[in-house]
Amino acid sequence: MASQVLGLEEETGPNPGESELAVNPFDGLPFSSRYYELLEQRRSLPIWAARFIFLEQLESSPSGVVLVSGEPGSGKSTQIPQWCAEFVLARGFQKGRVTVTQPYPLAALSLALQVADEMDLTLGHEVGYSIPQEDCTGPDTLLRFCWDRLLLQEVASTRGTGAWGVLVLDEAQERSVASDLLQGLLRDARLGNLPGDPRVVVVTDPALEPKLQAFWGNPPIVHVLGETGRCPTPVYRDTVPTDRVEAACQAVLELCRKEAPGDVLVYLPSEEEISLCCESLSRDGGSLEDQGPPPRVLPLHPGCGQAVQAVYEDVESGARKVVVTHWLADFSFSLPSIRHVIDSGLELRSVYNPQIRAESQVLRPISKCQAEARRLRATGILPAAPGFTRPPLCAEEAALRRALEHVDGDHSSLIQVYEAFIQSGADKVWCQARGLNWAALCQAHKLRGELLELMQRIELPLSQPAFGSEQNRRDLQKALVSGYFLKVARDTDGTGNYLLLTHKHVAQLSPYCCYRSRRAPARPPPWVLYHSFSISKDNCLSIVSEIQPQMLVELAPPYFLSNLPPSESRDFLNQLREEMADSSTGSESPSTQELGDACVLQ
């Protein structure tokens, strides 16, 4: 089952250039270009690295329960339901659909809108939601988001799992009455005794993980690691403002005047204050015309209804979003473009008072946990080169980075970065001065040690790398071409527009590629091997190294050239193969000569 599930959508995703052939397995229609844009954003989420582990645990859990633990903003609420839908699809829809509970109706609505967009599906058909006074589902709905009280009513009335085969209990740390009752009912019913082999996924913050683990009898846990190098710095006001709305508006306008990049998230206690803030910002936004387009001010609270979709829509180039909300955005709300959070530190909540036996509105300070969760909403980064935590902050840092570049390309540059890191004694301050990802380099050092131990265990002959020597440079290029022959692109006209050989897509080198960061760049390399290709405004090739077409013809399997789509590059490589075959007749092949060479671990 695991291999079937993983086969639905490989971690690398479908090739963007093959969008006219790749079809959505949920509705049978071709993927749109927006799907690939959102897919790149999904891959950057911290939870993406746990995808395969989650699917394996979901299939093999003895109790049918999987616990997912991760920090706010890691992508749990948007990605887990989609992976559960893949799991159900692999089952052939024979054992129910996917139902996702949320403690608040607006959270269910906003997540349904966002997930339907990411899955390239129609809201109300394959993806739907159920909230009070509104049921946007149909007979073809595979993935349904609903308010947990509604699901509790369904479970109580049907006395079974109903139509779901996988139930996702999201935001379990909220400890809503309905969520706790659902967990109690499901545990007492014992999933193994229910028909259809149902699955339950409990999603929570790390703080509640031990209690939930004990409650469910030690189920498998999927931990979502946070992003390394992301540490937003809080800024505090010296005095408490007398007018919270005015202070929040001034803070937003100050950010806009400084032209600090990124969208803004504002937390205020009540819906009334949210409306006043939005009106004030919309009125005063005209004074920012000198800084570009005025910001788009968007409220986010239960009274917004389907208008909440505007929060996820794109804005005109150069404009920023200012999302004004309250405690509701603490749950299941994620916007990757958020870079700044303005927090009043207060919330207006309905609290039950046992003395008067009624609920009352109480204005109270938020908890430390809430404050930290809100701070983490601003953990987004402006793109950085692989191995780095951020773009260079000044000319001095850029010069230190250029000193680590290698003439052979990005792959050799990364090796040179690692060698310099080891020579520095794995110094964290040395990494910070260059914007290097210290945690990632430490992990690379650990993995290299494990790989070296494995090679010694199976008694492979080893030799020192001698990094930088001609023999080592040639061996490194051969290793790269042998493993990544499918990822080759050619600059056909010398302008830096690279045509990908496998699907004829046009791309450019990343702004952080060593070939573009040189002060006096020469002509772009005509043939390159790349590590990754991302859909963006510039369709970037990341981690690029120059190769020779002769080496590609020599090392790529025979089927590779014969199956390339028709192009000038394919004709050139086939002609080159014929010429090399004629010249090598009667001579010993290089692979035979080098058969006894020792292995080298860079």
PDB file of N, CA and C in Angstrom, residues 411 473-488 527-530 545-557 559-560 573:
ATOM      1  N   HIS A 411      28.068  22.861  -7.294  1.00  0.00           N
ATOM      2  CA  HIS A 411      28.323  21.622  -6.561  1.00  0.00           C
ATOM      3  C   HIS A 411      29.700  21.660  -5.901  1.00  0.00           C
ATOM      4  N   ARG A 473      38.549  16.626  -9.949  1.00  0.00           N
ATOM      5  CA  ARG A 473      37.541  17.416 -10.652  1.00  0.00           C
ATOM      6  C   ARG A 473      36.841  16.566 -11.713  1.00  0.00           C
ATOM      7  N   ARG A 474      37.626  15.771 -12.443  1.00  0.00           N
ATOM      8  CA  ARG A 474      37.046  14.926 -13.484  1.00  0.00           C
ATOM      9  C   ARG A 474      36.166  13.839 -12.864  1.00  0.00           C
ATOM     10  N   ASP A 475      36.627  13.240 -11.771  1.00  0.00           N
ATOM     11  CA  ASP A 475      35.837  12.195 -11.116  1.00  0.00           C
ATOM     12  C   ASP A 475      34.526  12.752 -10.549  1.00  0.00           C
ATOM     13  N   LEU A 476      34.598  13.951 -10.013  1.00  0.00           N
ATOM     14  CA  LEU A 476      33.385  14.566  -9.465  1.00  0.00           C
ATOM     15  C   LEU A 476      32.374  14.845 -10.564  1.00  0.00           C
ATOM     16  N   GLN A 477      32.843  15.344 -11.700  1.00  0.00           N
ATOM     17  CA  GLN A 477      31.940  15.591 -12.824  1.00  0.00           C
ATOM     18  C   GLN A 477      31.323  14.297 -13.324  1.00  0.00           C
ATOM     19  N   LYS A 478      32.114  13.241 -13.382  1.00  0.00           N
ATOM     20  CA  LYS A 478      31.583  11.948 -13.818  1.00  0.00           C
ATOM     21  C   LYS A 478      30.510  11.434 -12.857  1.00  0.00           C
ATOM     22  N   ALA A 479      30.762  11.595 -11.570  1.00  0.00           N
ATOM     23  CA  ALA A 479      29.774  11.145 -10.590  1.00  0.00           C
ATOM     24  C   ALA A 479      28.466  11.919 -10.734  1.00  0.00           C
ATOM     25  N   LEU A 480      28.571  13.235 -10.956  1.00  0.00           N
ATOM     26  CA  LEU A 480      27.372  14.052 -11.106  1.00  0.00           C
ATOM     27  C   LEU A 480      26.596  13.678 -12.369  1.00  0.00           C
ATOM     28  N   VAL A 481      27.297  13.526 -13.477  1.00  0.00           N
ATOM     29  CA  VAL A 481      26.624  13.191 -14.737  1.00  0.00           C
ATOM     30  C   VAL A 481      25.999  11.798 -14.662  1.00  0.00           C
ATOM     31  N   SER A 482      26.696  10.861 -14.029  1.00  0.00           N
ATOM     32  CA  SER A 482      26.156   9.505 -13.926  1.00  0.00           C
ATOM     33  C   SER A 482      24.864   9.473 -13.126  1.00  0.00           C
ATOM     34  N   GLY A 483      24.759  10.336 -12.111  1.00  0.00           N
ATOM     35  CA  GLY A 483      23.562  10.323 -11.277  1.00  0.00           C
ATOM     36  C   GLY A 483      22.477  11.267 -11.729  1.00  0.00           C
ATOM     37  N   TYR A 484      22.858  12.364 -12.413  1.00  0.00           N
ATOM     38  CA  TYR A 484      21.893  13.396 -12.752  1.00  0.00           C
ATOM     39  C   TYR A 484      21.829  13.652 -14.252  1.00  0.00           C
ATOM     40  N   PHE A 485      21.999  12.620 -15.062  1.00  0.00           N
ATOM     41  CA  PHE A 485      21.959  12.820 -16.509  1.00  0.00           C
ATOM     42  C   PHE A 485      20.585  13.267 -16.998  1.00  0.00           C
ATOM     43  N   LEU A 486      19.541  13.009 -16.180  1.00  0.00           N
ATOM     44  CA  LEU A 486      18.200  13.459 -16.562  1.00  0.00           C
ATOM     45  C   LEU A 486      18.006  14.956 -16.335  1.00  0.00           C
ATOM     46  N   LYS A 487      18.915  15.579 -15.605  1.00  0.00           N
ATOM     47  CA  LYS A 487      18.785  16.994 -15.268  1.00  0.00           C
ATOM     48  C   LYS A 487      19.889  17.793 -15.961  1.00  0.00           C
ATOM     49  N   VAL A 488      19.766  17.903 -17.263  1.00  0.00           N
ATOM     50  CA  VAL A 488      20.734  18.624 -18.084  1.00  0.00           C
ATOM     51  C   VAL A 488      19.985  19.651 -18.915  1.00  0.00           C
ATOM     52  N   TRP A 527      26.437  24.111 -21.550  1.00  0.00           N
ATOM     53  CA  TRP A 527      25.788  22.898 -21.052  1.00  0.00           C
ATOM     54  C   TRP A 527      25.917  22.869 -19.530  1.00  0.00           C
ATOM     55  N   VAL A 528      24.805  22.661 -18.843  1.00  0.00           N
ATOM     56  CA  VAL A 528      24.836  22.634 -17.383  1.00  0.00           C
ATOM     57  C   VAL A 528      24.051  21.433 -16.869  1.00  0.00           C
ATOM     58  N   LEU A 529      24.457  21.001 -15.685  1.00  0.00           N
ATOM     59  CA  LEU A 529      23.726  19.990 -14.923  1.00  0.00           C
ATOM     60  C   LEU A 529      23.178  20.687 -13.686  1.00  0.00           C
ATOM     61  N   TYR A 530      21.896  20.509 -13.408  1.00  0.00           N
ATOM     62  CA  TYR A 530      21.268  21.216 -12.294  1.00  0.00           C
ATOM     63  C   TYR A 530      20.703  20.214 -11.291  1.00  0.00           C
ATOM     64  N   SER A 545      26.159  23.231 -12.330  1.00  0.00           N
ATOM     65  CA  SER A 545      27.565  23.053 -12.674  1.00  0.00           C
ATOM     66  C   SER A 545      27.689  22.811 -14.170  1.00  0.00           C
ATOM     67  N   GLU A 546      28.749  23.361 -14.745  1.00  0.00           N
ATOM     68  CA  GLU A 546      28.977  23.175 -16.169  1.00  0.00           C
ATOM     69  C   GLU A 546      29.483  21.761 -16.451  1.00  0.00           C
ATOM     70  N   ILE A 547      29.003  21.165 -17.550  1.00  0.00           N
ATOM     71  CA  ILE A 547      29.462  19.844 -17.977  1.00  0.00           C
ATOM     72  C   ILE A 547      29.799  19.905 -19.464  1.00  0.00           C
ATOM     73  N   GLN A 548      30.484  18.872 -19.918  1.00  0.00           N
ATOM     74  CA  GLN A 548      30.809  18.735 -21.330  1.00  0.00           C
ATOM     75  C   GLN A 548      29.859  17.730 -21.977  1.00  0.00           C
ATOM     76  N   PRO A 549      29.334  18.026 -23.145  1.00  0.00           N
ATOM     77  CA  PRO A 549      28.391  17.088 -23.777  1.00  0.00           C
ATOM     78  C   PRO A 549      29.022  15.733 -24.066  1.00  0.00           C
ATOM     79  N   GLN A 550      30.356  15.700 -24.308  1.00  0.00           N
ATOM     80  CA  GLN A 550      31.024  14.413 -24.546  1.00  0.00           C
ATOM     81  C   GLN A 550      30.880  13.490 -23.335  1.00  0.00           C
ATOM     82  N   MET A 551      30.993  14.060 -22.132  1.00  0.00           N
ATOM     83  CA  MET A 551      30.852  13.246 -20.927  1.00  0.00           C
ATOM     84  C   MET A 551      29.414  12.749 -20.766  1.00  0.00           C
ATOM     85  N   LEU A 552      28.443  13.574 -21.149  1.00  0.00           N
ATOM     86  CA  LEU A 552      27.040  13.147 -21.080  1.00  0.00           C
ATOM     87  C   LEU A 552      26.788  11.976 -22.014  1.00  0.00           C
ATOM     88  N   VAL A 553      27.301  12.047 -23.234  1.00  0.00           N
ATOM     89  CA  VAL A 553      27.129  10.951 -24.191  1.00  0.00           C
ATOM     90  C   VAL A 553      27.830   9.692 -23.700  1.00  0.00           C
ATOM     91  N   GLU A 554      28.968   9.859 -23.063  1.00  0.00           N
ATOM     92  CA  GLU A 554      29.742   8.709 -22.607  1.00  0.00           C
ATOM     93  C   GLU A 554      29.100   7.987 -21.433  1.00  0.00           C
ATOM     94  N   LEU A 555      28.507   8.741 -20.510  1.00  0.00           N
ATOM     95  CA  LEU A 555      28.062   8.149 -19.250  1.00  0.00           C
ATOM     96  C   LEU A 555      26.552   7.917 -19.163  1.00  0.00           C
ATOM     97  N   ALA A 556      25.762   8.636 -19.943  1.00  0.00           N
ATOM     98  CA  ALA A 556      24.311   8.444 -19.879  1.00  0.00           C
ATOM     99  C   ALA A 556      23.934   7.100 -20.499  1.00  0.00           C
ATOM    100  N   PRO A 557      22.919   6.412 -19.999  1.00  0.00           N
ATOM    101  CA  PRO A 557      22.479   5.138 -20.588  1.00  0.00           C
ATOM    102  C   PRO A 557      22.026   5.331 -22.035  1.00  0.00           C
ATOM    103  N   TYR A 559      19.400   4.412 -23.579  1.00  0.00           N
ATOM    104  CA  TYR A 559      17.992   4.767 -23.763  1.00  0.00           C
ATOM    105  C   TYR A 559      17.747   6.255 -23.566  1.00  0.00           C
ATOM    106  N   PHE A 560      18.652   6.947 -22.866  1.00  0.00           N
ATOM    107  CA  PHE A 560      18.433   8.353 -22.572  1.00  0.00           C
ATOM    108  C   PHE A 560      18.383   9.194 -23.848  1.00  0.00           C
ATOM    109  N   LEU A 573      23.617  15.603 -29.796  1.00  0.00           N
ATOM    110  CA  LEU A 573      24.149  14.536 -28.943  1.00  0.00           C
ATOM    111  C   LEU A 573      24.220  13.208 -29.693  1.00  0.00           C
TER     112      LEU A 573
END
